mmCIF file with all atom_site columns, C-alpha atoms in Angstrom:
data_model
loop_
_atom_site.group_PDB
_atom_site.id
_atom_site.type_symbol
_atom_site.label_atom_id
_atom_site.label_alt_id
_atom_site.label_comp_id
_atom_site.label_asym_id
_atom_site.label_entity_id
_atom_site.label_seq_id
_atom_site.pdbx_PDB_ins_code
_atom_site.Cartn_x
_atom_site.Cartn_y
_atom_site.Cartn_z
_atom_site.occupancy
_atom_site.B_iso_or_equiv
_atom_site.pdbx_formal_charge
_atom_site.auth_seq_id
_atom_site.auth_comp_id
_atom_site.auth_asym_id
_atom_site.auth_atom_id
_atom_site.pdbx_PDB_model_num
ATOM 1   C CA . GLN A 1 1   ? -8.680  -10.965 3.036  1.00 80.00 ? 272 GLN A CA 1
ATOM 2   C CA . VAL A 1 2   ? -7.758  -7.396  2.520  1.00 89.00 ? 273 VAL A CA 1
ATOM 3   C CA . GLN A 1 3   ? -6.100  -6.338  -0.839 1.00 93.00 ? 274 GLN A CA 1
ATOM 4   C CA . LEU A 1 4   ? -3.624  -3.370  -0.289 1.00 95.00 ? 275 LEU A CA 1
ATOM 5   C CA . VAL A 1 5   ? -2.363  -1.244  -3.149 1.00 95.00 ? 276 VAL A CA 1
ATOM 6   C CA . GLU A 1 6   ? 0.334   1.399   -2.496 1.00 95.00 ? 277 GLU A CA 1
ATOM 7   C CA . SER A 1 7   ? 0.957   4.474   -4.638 1.00 96.00 ? 278 SER A CA 1
ATOM 8   C CA . GLY A 1 8   ? 2.827   7.763   -4.464 1.00 97.00 ? 279 GLY A CA 1
ATOM 9   C CA . GLY A 1 9   ? 6.434   6.612   -4.666 1.00 96.00 ? 280 GLY A CA 1
ATOM 10  C CA . GLY A 1 10  ? 8.972   8.360   -6.930 1.00 97.00 ? 281 GLY A CA 1
ATOM 11  C CA . LEU A 1 11  ? 12.186  10.271  -7.027 1.00 98.00 ? 282 LEU A CA 1
ATOM 12  C CA . VAL A 1 12  ? 12.686  13.304  -4.991 1.00 98.00 ? 283 VAL A CA 1
ATOM 13  C CA . GLN A 1 13  ? 15.685  15.504  -3.954 1.00 98.00 ? 284 GLN A CA 1
ATOM 14  C CA . ALA A 1 14  ? 16.836  15.482  -0.386 1.00 98.00 ? 285 ALA A CA 1
ATOM 15  C CA . GLY A 1 15  ? 14.644  17.822  1.702  1.00 98.00 ? 286 GLY A CA 1
ATOM 16  C CA . GLY A 1 16  ? 11.606  17.161  -0.404 1.00 98.00 ? 287 GLY A CA 1
ATOM 17  C CA . SER A 1 17  ? 8.314   15.489  0.362  1.00 98.00 ? 288 SER A CA 1
ATOM 18  C CA . LEU A 1 18  ? 6.225   12.609  -0.865 1.00 98.00 ? 289 LEU A CA 1
ATOM 19  C CA . ARG A 1 19  ? 2.917   11.116  0.287  1.00 98.00 ? 290 ARG A CA 1
ATOM 20  C CA . LEU A 1 20  ? 2.334   7.544   -0.057 1.00 98.00 ? 291 LEU A CA 1
ATOM 21  C CA . SER A 1 21  ? -1.153  6.096   -0.097 1.00 98.00 ? 292 SER A CA 1
ATOM 22  C CA . CYS A 1 22  ? -2.447  2.653   0.752  1.00 96.00 ? 293 CYS A CA 1
ATOM 23  C CA . GLY A 1 23  ? -5.808  1.820   -0.480 1.00 94.00 ? 294 GLY A CA 1
ATOM 24  C CA . ALA A 1 24  ? -7.611  -1.250  0.695  1.00 92.00 ? 295 ALA A CA 1
ATOM 25  C CA . SER A 1 25  ? -10.315 -3.346  -1.028 1.00 87.00 ? 296 SER A CA 1
ATOM 26  C CA . GLY A 1 26  ? -12.061 -6.548  -0.005 1.00 81.00 ? 297 GLY A CA 1
ATOM 27  C CA . ARG A 1 27  ? -13.211 -6.890  3.521  1.00 76.00 ? 298 ARG A CA 1
ATOM 28  C CA . THR A 1 28  ? -13.259 -3.811  5.623  1.00 76.00 ? 299 THR A CA 1
ATOM 29  C CA . PHE A 1 29  ? -10.083 -2.991  7.591  1.00 83.00 ? 300 PHE A CA 1
ATOM 30  C CA . SER A 1 30  ? -11.275 -0.101  9.488  1.00 87.00 ? 301 SER A CA 1
ATOM 31  C CA . ASN A 1 31  ? -10.298 -1.856  12.728 1.00 90.00 ? 302 ASN A CA 1
ATOM 32  C CA . TYR A 1 32  ? -6.957  -3.268  11.393 1.00 93.00 ? 303 TYR A CA 1
ATOM 33  C CA . LEU A 1 33  ? -3.479  -2.187  12.492 1.00 95.00 ? 304 LEU A CA 1
ATOM 34  C CA . VAL A 1 34  ? -1.878  -0.676  9.447  1.00 96.00 ? 305 VAL A CA 1
ATOM 35  C CA . GLY A 1 35  ? 1.790   -0.163  9.029  1.00 97.00 ? 306 GLY A CA 1
ATOM 36  C CA . TRP A 1 36  ? 4.332   1.180   6.584  1.00 98.00 ? 307 TRP A CA 1
ATOM 37  C CA . LEU A 1 37  ? 7.551   -0.836  6.279  1.00 98.00 ? 308 LEU A CA 1
ATOM 38  C CA . ARG A 1 38  ? 10.547  -0.274  4.056  1.00 98.00 ? 309 ARG A CA 1
ATOM 39  C CA . GLN A 1 39  ? 13.327  -2.152  2.841  1.00 98.00 ? 310 GLN A CA 1
ATOM 40  C CA . ALA A 1 40  ? 16.569  -0.760  1.433  1.00 97.00 ? 311 ALA A CA 1
ATOM 41  C CA . PRO A 1 41  ? 18.938  -2.846  -0.852 1.00 92.00 ? 312 PRO A CA 1
ATOM 42  C CA . GLY A 1 42  ? 21.092  -5.065  1.328  1.00 94.00 ? 313 GLY A CA 1
ATOM 43  C CA . LYS A 1 43  ? 19.125  -4.238  4.512  1.00 96.00 ? 314 LYS A CA 1
ATOM 44  C CA . GLU A 1 44  ? 16.362  -6.004  6.403  1.00 97.00 ? 315 GLU A CA 1
ATOM 45  C CA . ARG A 1 45  ? 12.789  -4.813  6.247  1.00 97.00 ? 316 ARG A CA 1
ATOM 46  C CA . GLU A 1 46  ? 12.069  -2.365  9.043  1.00 98.00 ? 317 GLU A CA 1
ATOM 47  C CA . ILE A 1 47  ? 8.721   -0.935  10.297 1.00 98.00 ? 318 ILE A CA 1
ATOM 48  C CA . VAL A 1 48  ? 8.574   2.822   9.658  1.00 98.00 ? 319 VAL A CA 1
ATOM 49  C CA . ALA A 1 49  ? 5.270   3.736   11.117 1.00 98.00 ? 320 ALA A CA 1
ATOM 50  C CA . SER A 1 50  ? 1.972   2.278   12.086 1.00 98.00 ? 321 SER A CA 1
ATOM 51  C CA . ILE A 1 51  ? -1.628  3.303   13.202 1.00 96.00 ? 322 ILE A CA 1
ATOM 52  C CA . SER A 1 52  ? -4.175  1.521   15.113 1.00 94.00 ? 323 SER A CA 1
ATOM 53  C CA . GLY A 1 53  ? -7.706  0.980   13.942 1.00 89.00 ? 324 GLY A CA 1
ATOM 54  C CA . THR A 1 54  ? -9.006  0.745   17.536 1.00 88.00 ? 325 THR A CA 1
ATOM 55  C CA . ASP A 1 55  ? -7.515  3.483   19.582 1.00 89.00 ? 326 ASP A CA 1
ATOM 56  C CA . TYR A 1 56  ? -5.870  5.363   16.597 1.00 89.00 ? 327 TYR A CA 1
ATOM 57  C CA . SER A 1 57  ? -2.552  5.446   18.306 1.00 95.00 ? 328 SER A CA 1
ATOM 58  C CA . THR A 1 58  ? 0.469   5.823   16.181 1.00 98.00 ? 329 THR A CA 1
ATOM 59  C CA . TYR A 1 59  ? 4.112   4.533   16.213 1.00 98.00 ? 330 TYR A CA 1
ATOM 60  C CA . TYR A 1 60  ? 7.204   5.908   14.582 1.00 98.00 ? 331 TYR A CA 1
ATOM 61  C CA . THR A 1 61  ? 10.678  4.534   14.245 1.00 98.00 ? 332 THR A CA 1
ATOM 62  C CA . ASP A 1 62  ? 13.196  7.045   15.637 1.00 98.00 ? 333 ASP A CA 1
ATOM 63  C CA . SER A 1 63  ? 14.762  7.764   12.376 1.00 97.00 ? 334 SER A CA 1
ATOM 64  C CA . VAL A 1 64  ? 11.472  9.233   10.960 1.00 98.00 ? 335 VAL A CA 1
ATOM 65  C CA . ARG A 1 65  ? 9.782   10.692  13.907 1.00 98.00 ? 336 ARG A CA 1
ATOM 66  C CA . GLY A 1 66  ? 9.120   14.356  13.399 1.00 98.00 ? 337 GLY A CA 1
ATOM 67  C CA . ARG A 1 67  ? 9.394   13.909  9.670  1.00 98.00 ? 338 ARG A CA 1
ATOM 68  C CA . PHE A 1 68  ? 6.850   11.388  8.726  1.00 98.00 ? 339 PHE A CA 1
ATOM 69  C CA . THR A 1 69  ? 3.170   11.334  9.647  1.00 98.00 ? 340 THR A CA 1
ATOM 70  C CA . ILE A 1 70  ? 0.819   8.371   9.251  1.00 98.00 ? 341 ILE A CA 1
ATOM 71  C CA . SER A 1 71  ? -2.956  8.973   9.027  1.00 97.00 ? 342 SER A CA 1
ATOM 72  C CA . ARG A 1 72  ? -5.978  7.140   7.980  1.00 94.00 ? 343 ARG A CA 1
ATOM 73  C CA . ASP A 1 73  ? -9.203  8.149   5.972  1.00 92.00 ? 344 ASP A CA 1
ATOM 74  C CA . PHE A 1 74  ? -11.840 5.651   7.085  1.00 86.00 ? 345 PHE A CA 1
ATOM 75  C CA . ALA A 1 75  ? -14.366 6.944   4.539  1.00 87.00 ? 346 ALA A CA 1
ATOM 76  C CA . ASN A 1 76  ? -12.034 6.046   1.714  1.00 89.00 ? 347 ASN A CA 1
ATOM 77  C CA . ASN A 1 77  ? -10.458 2.982   3.276  1.00 91.00 ? 348 ASN A CA 1
ATOM 78  C CA . THR A 1 78  ? -6.929  4.487   2.799  1.00 94.00 ? 349 THR A CA 1
ATOM 79  C CA . VAL A 1 79  ? -3.957  5.065   5.004  1.00 96.00 ? 350 VAL A CA 1
ATOM 80  C CA . TYR A 1 80  ? -1.361  7.756   4.126  1.00 98.00 ? 351 TYR A CA 1
ATOM 81  C CA . LEU A 1 81  ? 2.247   8.320   4.918  1.00 98.00 ? 352 LEU A CA 1
ATOM 82  C CA . GLN A 1 82  ? 3.364   11.874  4.599  1.00 98.00 ? 353 GLN A CA 1
ATOM 83  C CA . MET A 1 83  ? 7.103   12.040  4.201  1.00 98.00 ? 354 MET A CA 1
ATOM 84  C CA . ASN A 1 84  ? 8.770   15.384  4.723  1.00 98.00 ? 355 ASN A CA 1
ATOM 85  C CA . LYS A 1 85  ? 12.450  16.534  4.926  1.00 98.00 ? 356 LYS A CA 1
ATOM 86  C CA . LEU A 1 86  ? 13.378  13.291  3.021  1.00 98.00 ? 357 LEU A CA 1
ATOM 87  C CA . LYS A 1 87  ? 17.086  12.071  3.365  1.00 98.00 ? 358 LYS A CA 1
ATOM 88  C CA . PRO A 1 88  ? 18.945  9.717   0.949  1.00 97.00 ? 359 PRO A CA 1
ATOM 89  C CA . GLU A 1 89  ? 18.777  7.117   3.709  1.00 97.00 ? 360 GLU A CA 1
ATOM 90  C CA . ASP A 1 90  ? 15.076  7.011   3.275  1.00 98.00 ? 361 ASP A CA 1
ATOM 91  C CA . THR A 1 91  ? 15.618  5.428   -0.121 1.00 98.00 ? 362 THR A CA 1
ATOM 92  C CA . ALA A 1 92  ? 13.876  2.074   -0.051 1.00 98.00 ? 363 ALA A CA 1
ATOM 93  C CA . VAL A 1 93  ? 10.787  0.086   -1.370 1.00 98.00 ? 364 VAL A CA 1
ATOM 94  C CA . TYR A 1 94  ? 7.965   0.959   0.903  1.00 98.00 ? 365 TYR A CA 1
ATOM 95  C CA . TYR A 1 95  ? 5.229   -1.528  1.818  1.00 98.00 ? 366 TYR A CA 1
ATOM 96  C CA . CYS A 1 96  ? 1.811   -1.236  3.369  1.00 97.00 ? 367 CYS A CA 1
ATOM 97  C CA . ALA A 1 97  ? 0.766   -4.063  5.626  1.00 97.00 ? 368 ALA A CA 1
ATOM 98  C CA . ALA A 1 98  ? -2.187  -4.689  7.882  1.00 96.00 ? 369 ALA A CA 1
ATOM 99  C CA . HIS A 1 99  ? -3.459  -7.211  10.424 1.00 94.00 ? 370 HIS A CA 1
ATOM 100 C CA . PRO A 1 100 ? -6.649  -7.424  12.338 1.00 91.00 ? 371 PRO A CA 1
ATOM 101 C CA . PRO A 1 101 ? -6.812  -6.570  16.148 1.00 88.00 ? 372 PRO A CA 1
ATOM 102 C CA . GLY A 1 102 ? -5.492  -9.525  18.152 1.00 87.00 ? 373 GLY A CA 1
ATOM 103 C CA . ASN A 1 103 ? -2.973  -10.652 15.654 1.00 88.00 ? 374 ASN A CA 1
ATOM 104 C CA . SER A 1 104 ? 0.781   -10.225 16.101 1.00 88.00 ? 375 SER A CA 1
ATOM 105 C CA . GLN A 1 105 ? 1.799   -10.947 12.478 1.00 94.00 ? 376 GLN A CA 1
ATOM 106 C CA . TRP A 1 106 ? 1.040   -8.904  9.377  1.00 95.00 ? 377 TRP A CA 1
ATOM 107 C CA . THR A 1 107 ? -1.614  -10.808 7.407  1.00 94.00 ? 378 THR A CA 1
ATOM 108 C CA . ASP A 1 108 ? -1.916  -8.544  4.341  1.00 95.00 ? 379 ASP A CA 1
ATOM 109 C CA . TRP A 1 109 ? 0.566   -6.897  2.145  1.00 97.00 ? 380 TRP A CA 1
ATOM 110 C CA . GLY A 1 110 ? 0.691   -4.489  -0.643 1.00 97.00 ? 381 GLY A CA 1
ATOM 111 C CA . GLN A 1 111 ? 3.158   -4.942  -3.554 1.00 96.00 ? 382 GLN A CA 1
ATOM 112 C CA . GLY A 1 112 ? 5.433   -2.106  -2.581 1.00 97.00 ? 383 GLY A CA 1
ATOM 113 C CA . THR A 1 113 ? 6.385   1.350   -3.977 1.00 97.00 ? 384 THR A CA 1
ATOM 114 C CA . GLN A 1 114 ? 9.870   2.655   -4.611 1.00 98.00 ? 385 GLN A CA 1
ATOM 115 C CA . VAL A 1 115 ? 10.979  5.857   -2.892 1.00 98.00 ? 386 VAL A CA 1
ATOM 116 C CA . THR A 1 116 ? 14.346  7.187   -4.080 1.00 98.00 ? 387 THR A CA 1
ATOM 117 C CA . VAL A 1 117 ? 15.825  10.250  -2.504 1.00 98.00 ? 388 VAL A CA 1
ATOM 118 C CA . SER A 1 118 ? 18.808  11.912  -4.343 1.00 98.00 ? 389 SER A CA 1
ATOM 119 C CA . SER A 1 119 ? 21.426  13.981  -2.508 1.00 94.00 ? 390 SER A CA 1
#
């Protein structure tokens, strides 16, 4: 099992930036698919971005494409989410999740970090 710990959330004004980090410990997750998901109050959890551990391909939901960038640092077992041009609608709890290749369900989750964007 992989333990995931997020950091980097906080309060920022609209138009600002934050960088979230997802550090992993336990077994190596270098070949895992890693994603950032978010859940706003009263809304369903949605995937924001993901990055493959095999072909390094990335995915972004339409609402963040061009503003957010997901990347991974294999040496430090960390995945980042750089968030620029933040909007109030980006306010949510952001979760890091991962699963090994071949799985279709997230198997490992972080505890979440709050991102609040003020207008």
